[in-house]
Short mmCIF file of C-alpha atoms in Angstrom, two decimals:
data_model
loop_
_atom_site.label_atom_id
_atom_site.label_comp_id
_atom_site.label_asym_id
_atom_site.label_seq_id
_atom_site.Cartn_x
_atom_site.Cartn_y
_atom_site.Cartn_z
CA MET K 265 0.00 0.00 0.00
CA TRP K 266 2.75 2.47 0.94
CA ILE K 267 4.71 1.64 -2.21
CA ILE K 268 1.68 2.25 -4.45
CA LEU K 269 1.03 5.57 -2.70
CA PHE K 270 4.68 6.57 -3.04
CA VAL K 271 4.79 5.76 -6.76
CA ALA K 272 1.48 7.58 -7.33
CA ILE K 273 2.79 10.71 -5.57
CA LEU K 274 5.95 10.66 -7.66
CA TRP K 275 3.97 10.00 -10.86
CA TYR K 276 1.44 12.79 -10.47
CA GLY K 277 3.70 15.19 -8.57
CA GLY K 278 6.49 14.94 -11.14
CA LEU K 279 3.98 15.07 -13.98
CA PHE K 280 2.32 18.18 -12.59
CA PHE K 281 5.55 20.15 -12.35
CA GLN K 282 6.63 18.97 -15.78
CA SER K 283 3.33 20.14 -17.24
CA PHE K 284 2.83 23.25 -15.12
CA PHE K 285 6.38 24.56 -14.86
CA LEU K 286 8.48 23.09 -17.67
CA HIS K 287 5.82 22.93 -20.37
CA ARG K 288 3.22 25.64 -19.85
CA TYR K 289 5.48 28.15 -18.10
CA ALA K 290 9.03 27.66 -19.43
CA ALA K 291 8.15 26.64 -22.99
CA HIS K 292 4.87 28.44 -23.69
CA GLN K 293 4.67 31.07 -20.95
CA VAL K 294 0.90 31.02 -20.72
CA PHE K 295 1.18 32.58 -17.26
CA THR K 296 3.67 34.63 -15.28
CA MET K 297 4.95 34.31 -11.72
CA SER K 298 7.20 36.25 -9.40
CA LYS K 299 10.91 35.44 -9.22
CA SER K 300 10.50 33.99 -5.72
CA MET K 301 7.61 31.79 -6.89
CA GLU K 302 9.71 30.70 -9.86
CA ARG K 303 12.60 29.71 -7.59
CA LEU K 304 10.23 27.82 -5.28
CA THR K 305 8.84 25.95 -8.27
CA TYR K 306 12.35 25.00 -9.37
CA VAL K 307 12.92 23.39 -5.97
CA LEU K 308 9.55 21.60 -5.98
CA THR K 309 10.28 20.28 -9.48
CA TRP K 310 13.57 18.86 -8.17
CA ILE K 311 11.83 17.28 -5.18
CA PHE K 312 9.09 15.59 -7.20
CA GLN K 313 11.16 14.61 -10.25
CA GLY K 314 14.06 13.43 -8.11
CA PRO K 315 16.70 11.54 -10.11
CA SER K 316 14.99 12.37 -13.42
CA TYR K 317 15.01 16.14 -12.82
CA LEU K 318 14.69 18.21 -16.01
CA SER K 319 15.93 21.77 -16.42
CA ALA K 320 13.33 24.39 -17.34
CA TYR K 321 15.90 25.93 -19.68
CA GLY K 322 16.73 22.74 -21.58
CA TYR K 323 13.15 21.51 -21.64
CA GLY K 324 11.68 24.87 -22.64
CA ILE K 325 14.00 25.33 -25.61
CA MET K 326 13.70 21.75 -26.81
CA HIS K 327 9.91 21.85 -26.63
CA ARG K 328 9.77 25.05 -28.65
CA MET K 329 11.91 23.31 -31.26
CA HIS K 330 9.45 20.40 -31.26
CA HIS K 331 6.60 22.75 -32.13
CA ALA K 332 8.61 24.56 -34.78
CA TYR K 333 9.83 21.36 -36.46
CA THR K 334 7.08 18.85 -35.64
CA ASP K 335 7.52 15.55 -37.50
CA THR K 336 10.43 16.83 -39.58
CA GLU K 337 14.04 15.71 -39.39
CA LYS K 338 14.77 18.68 -37.12
CA ASP K 339 12.18 17.56 -34.55
CA PRO K 340 14.00 16.60 -31.31
CA HIS K 341 11.58 13.71 -30.84
CA SER K 342 9.36 12.28 -33.56
CA PRO K 343 8.14 8.73 -34.29
CA SER K 344 8.26 9.76 -37.95
CA HIS K 345 12.05 9.90 -37.93
CA ASP K 346 13.10 7.48 -35.18
CA PRO K 347 12.86 3.69 -35.66
CA ASN K 348 11.65 2.93 -32.12
CA LEU K 349 10.87 4.68 -28.86
CA PHE K 350 14.27 3.84 -27.34
CA ALA K 351 16.08 5.47 -30.26
CA MET K 352 13.83 8.51 -29.89
CA MET K 353 14.50 8.71 -26.13
CA TRP K 354 18.27 8.52 -26.66
CA LYS K 355 18.17 11.19 -29.36
CA THR K 356 16.03 13.41 -27.13
CA LYS K 357 18.44 12.93 -24.21
CA LYS K 358 21.44 13.96 -26.30
CA ILE K 359 19.72 17.06 -27.73
CA TYR K 360 18.46 18.07 -24.27
CA GLN K 361 21.93 17.73 -22.74
CA ASP K 362 23.57 19.70 -25.56
CA ILE K 363 21.04 22.51 -25.15
CA ASN K 364 21.13 22.52 -21.36
CA THR K 365 24.93 22.60 -21.22
CA GLN K 366 25.01 25.14 -24.05
CA GLN K 367 27.17 22.89 -26.22
CA VAL K 368 25.15 23.76 -29.30
CA ALA K 369 24.10 27.08 -30.81
CA VAL K 370 20.36 27.71 -30.52
CA ASP K 371 18.32 30.19 -32.54
CA SER K 372 17.36 33.17 -30.36
CA ARG K 373 13.65 32.66 -31.10
CA PHE K 374 13.80 29.49 -29.00
CA THR K 375 15.60 31.04 -26.02
CA LYS K 376 13.58 34.24 -25.53
CA ASN K 377 12.48 34.60 -21.90
CA VAL K 378 13.08 30.92 -21.10
CA PRO K 379 13.76 30.78 -17.32
CA GLN K 380 17.26 29.76 -16.30
CA TRP K 381 18.79 29.17 -12.87
CA GLU K 382 22.20 27.85 -13.82
CA SER K 383 23.59 27.18 -10.35
CA PHE K 384 20.51 25.26 -9.25
CA ASP K 385 20.35 23.28 -12.48
CA LEU K 386 23.99 22.35 -12.07
CA PHE K 387 23.27 21.02 -8.58
CA ALA K 388 19.91 19.36 -9.36
CA SER K 389 21.29 17.63 -12.46
CA SER K 390 24.52 16.55 -10.75
CA ARG K 391 25.53 12.96 -10.11
CA LEU K 392 25.47 13.72 -6.37
CA SER K 393 21.83 14.80 -6.54
CA ARG K 394 20.77 11.80 -8.61
CA VAL K 395 22.63 9.37 -6.33
CA PHE K 396 20.93 10.97 -3.32
CA TRP K 397 17.46 10.44 -4.79
CA VAL K 398 18.17 6.92 -6.03
CA SER K 399 19.53 5.94 -2.62
CA SER K 400 16.54 7.48 -0.88
CA TYR K 401 14.09 5.59 -3.10
CA ILE K 402 15.90 2.30 -2.55
CA ALA K 403 15.81 2.88 1.20
CA PHE K 404 12.08 3.60 1.07
CA PHE K 405 11.42 0.41 -0.89
CA ALA K 406 13.62 -1.62 1.46
CA PHE K 407 11.58 -0.43 4.42
CA PHE K 408 8.07 -0.67 2.94
CA ALA K 409 8.09 -3.16 0.04
CA THR K 410 6.57 -6.53 0.95
CA THR K 411 6.24 -8.27 -2.43
CA TRP K 412 8.46 -8.81 -5.48
CA TRP K 413 6.13 -6.89 -7.80
CA GLU K 414 6.48 -3.78 -5.64
CA TRP K 415 10.24 -3.92 -6.22
CA ALA K 416 9.50 -4.08 -9.95
CA LEU K 417 8.18 -0.52 -9.66
CA LEU K 418 11.51 0.82 -8.39
CA PRO K 419 13.07 1.43 -11.86
CA VAL K 420 9.94 3.38 -12.81
CA THR K 421 10.61 5.83 -9.97
CA PHE K 422 14.09 6.50 -11.35
CA MET K 423 12.79 7.27 -14.85
CA MET K 424 9.55 9.15 -14.25
CA ALA K 425 10.28 12.21 -16.41
CA PRO K 426 11.50 10.22 -19.46
CA ILE K 427 8.48 7.90 -19.13
CA HIS K 428 6.13 10.88 -19.08
CA GLY K 429 7.92 12.28 -22.11
CA VAL K 430 7.77 9.08 -24.17
CA ILE K 431 4.05 8.61 -23.49
CA ILE K 432 3.30 11.96 -25.12
CA ASN K 433 6.11 12.28 -27.65
CA TRP K 434 5.89 8.72 -28.97
CA PHE K 435 2.44 7.33 -28.27
CA GLY K 436 0.82 10.77 -28.55
CA HIS K 437 1.91 10.85 -32.19
CA ILE K 438 0.75 7.30 -32.99
CA PHE K 439 -2.42 6.43 -31.06
CA GLY K 440 -5.60 8.31 -30.27
CA TYR K 441 -8.07 10.61 -31.97
CA VAL K 442 -7.88 14.07 -33.50
CA ASN K 443 -10.05 17.15 -33.16
CA HIS K 444 -7.97 19.05 -35.71
CA GLN K 445 -6.56 17.83 -39.00
CA MET K 446 -3.02 19.15 -39.09
CA LYS K 447 0.22 18.70 -40.98
CA ASN K 448 1.61 16.56 -38.18
CA THR K 449 0.77 13.30 -36.43
CA SER K 450 -0.29 14.66 -33.04
CA LYS K 451 -3.16 12.78 -31.37
CA ASN K 452 -5.32 13.09 -28.27
CA LEU K 453 -4.55 9.96 -26.26
CA PHE K 454 -7.61 9.91 -23.98
CA ARG K 455 -11.17 11.22 -23.93
CA PHE K 456 -10.66 11.96 -20.23
CA ASP K 457 -6.98 12.27 -19.48
CA PHE K 458 -6.75 10.72 -16.01
CA LEU K 459 -3.20 9.43 -16.64
CA MET K 460 -1.34 12.52 -17.91
CA MET K 461 -3.32 15.35 -16.25
CA GLY K 462 -4.21 17.04 -19.55
CA GLU K 463 -0.94 16.50 -21.42
CA GLY K 464 -2.63 13.68 -23.33
CA TYR K 465 -4.69 16.20 -25.35
CA HIS K 466 -1.70 16.54 -27.62
CA ASN K 467 -3.56 17.25 -30.86
CA ASN K 468 -5.47 20.08 -29.20
CA HIS K 469 -2.22 21.48 -27.86
CA HIS K 470 -0.49 21.45 -31.24
CA LYS K 471 -3.43 23.35 -32.71
CA HIS K 472 -3.55 25.93 -29.90
CA ALA K 473 -0.05 25.94 -28.42
CA SER K 474 -0.55 29.25 -26.60
CA HIS K 475 -3.70 28.13 -24.75
CA ALA K 476 -3.36 27.26 -21.07
CA ASN K 477 -6.28 24.81 -21.28
CA PHE K 478 -5.47 21.75 -23.39
CA GLY K 479 -9.03 20.41 -23.22
CA GLU K 480 -11.68 21.39 -25.78
CA LYS K 481 -14.63 19.01 -25.68
CA TRP K 482 -16.80 18.88 -22.56
CA TYR K 483 -15.27 15.55 -21.56
CA GLU K 484 -11.68 16.65 -22.16
CA ILE K 485 -10.94 17.78 -18.60
CA ASP K 486 -7.47 19.25 -18.22
CA ILE K 487 -6.61 18.63 -14.58
CA THR K 488 -3.42 20.70 -14.68
CA TYR K 489 -5.36 23.64 -16.07
CA LEU K 490 -7.88 23.41 -13.21
CA ILE K 491 -5.00 23.65 -10.73
CA ILE K 492 -3.59 26.59 -12.71
CA ARG K 493 -6.95 28.36 -12.38
CA VAL K 494 -6.85 27.87 -8.60
CA LEU K 495 -3.27 29.18 -8.38
CA ASN K 496 -4.30 32.16 -10.53
CA ALA K 497 -7.28 32.87 -8.28
CA LEU K 498 -4.98 32.76 -5.24
CA GLY K 499 -2.65 35.27 -6.86
CA LEU K 500 0.33 32.89 -6.91
CA ILE K 501 0.55 33.08 -10.71
CA LYS K 502 -1.11 35.27 -13.32
CA LEU K 503 -2.66 33.81 -16.45
CA LYS K 504 -1.88 35.98 -19.45
CA SER K 505 -5.37 35.31 -20.80
CA ILE K 506 -8.18 32.87 -20.12
CA LYS K 507 -9.35 31.76 -23.55
CA VAL K 508 -12.77 30.22 -23.81
CA ARG K 509 -13.31 27.88 -26.74
CA ASP K 510 -16.54 26.86 -28.37
CA ARG K 511 -17.61 23.53 -26.94
#
C-alpha cells in the first residue's frame, strides 16, 4: 500500500511540475509568476522529479523546437524519424543535454524569456543529486516493500520524467483521436486524461499551443489547467489570458 502511494505521488507530482512549470510556463509562458515563486517551483520540481530532474531551460528550448519542427528531421523527438521509442528517447536525451549545457548554438527565437537558474540546475542535475534520490528511493522500498512486484516498480521511480515524455512524444503521435486535421501526427490519447493530467490532449495542444487549457470538448478535462486556475485565483501566478473555446 505504501509503495503504491509513493509511486502515485511521484507520478502525479512529477507530472504536474513537468506540465505546469516546464511545459506551460518555461516553454509556452501562458502565465507569469514572481521570481520567488519561480525559484520555489524549481525546488519543488527537483523534489518531485528526483533523479529524473529536467531543467526548465533545456526543456523549454527543446519543446519550442518540437513545435517549430514537428515531425520533420529537425524535430528533437518524432516517431516519424526514429525507428523505435528507445532510439527517440536517446536522441532526445542527447539534444536536451547539448542545449542545457550550451554545447550547441540555438536560434534566439527558442531562447527568448526561457527561465534559467544555472547554479541550481547544475546542482539538481549533478551525479550527487541523482545518487541521493536513487539511494533514498531504494531505502524507502527496502523499508516498505513486501512483495516482489512492488520492487519491480523501483526502476519506474528512477525514470519518471523520461516515461512521461515518451508517453506523449511517442504514443501521442501514434495512437488516439484528432479534433484538428493538421500537418503533423499529433493525437489526443484519452477522452478523459486521467493518466497525464491534460498533457494527453496533444492534438489540441499542437493546434492551440498558446492556450493554457489543453481540453476542448466537454469531456476533455485538463486537470493541470484546473490547478492553474486555482493558483491564478490565489494570486500565486497570473494567467496571461483565459481563452474560452466553443464547446
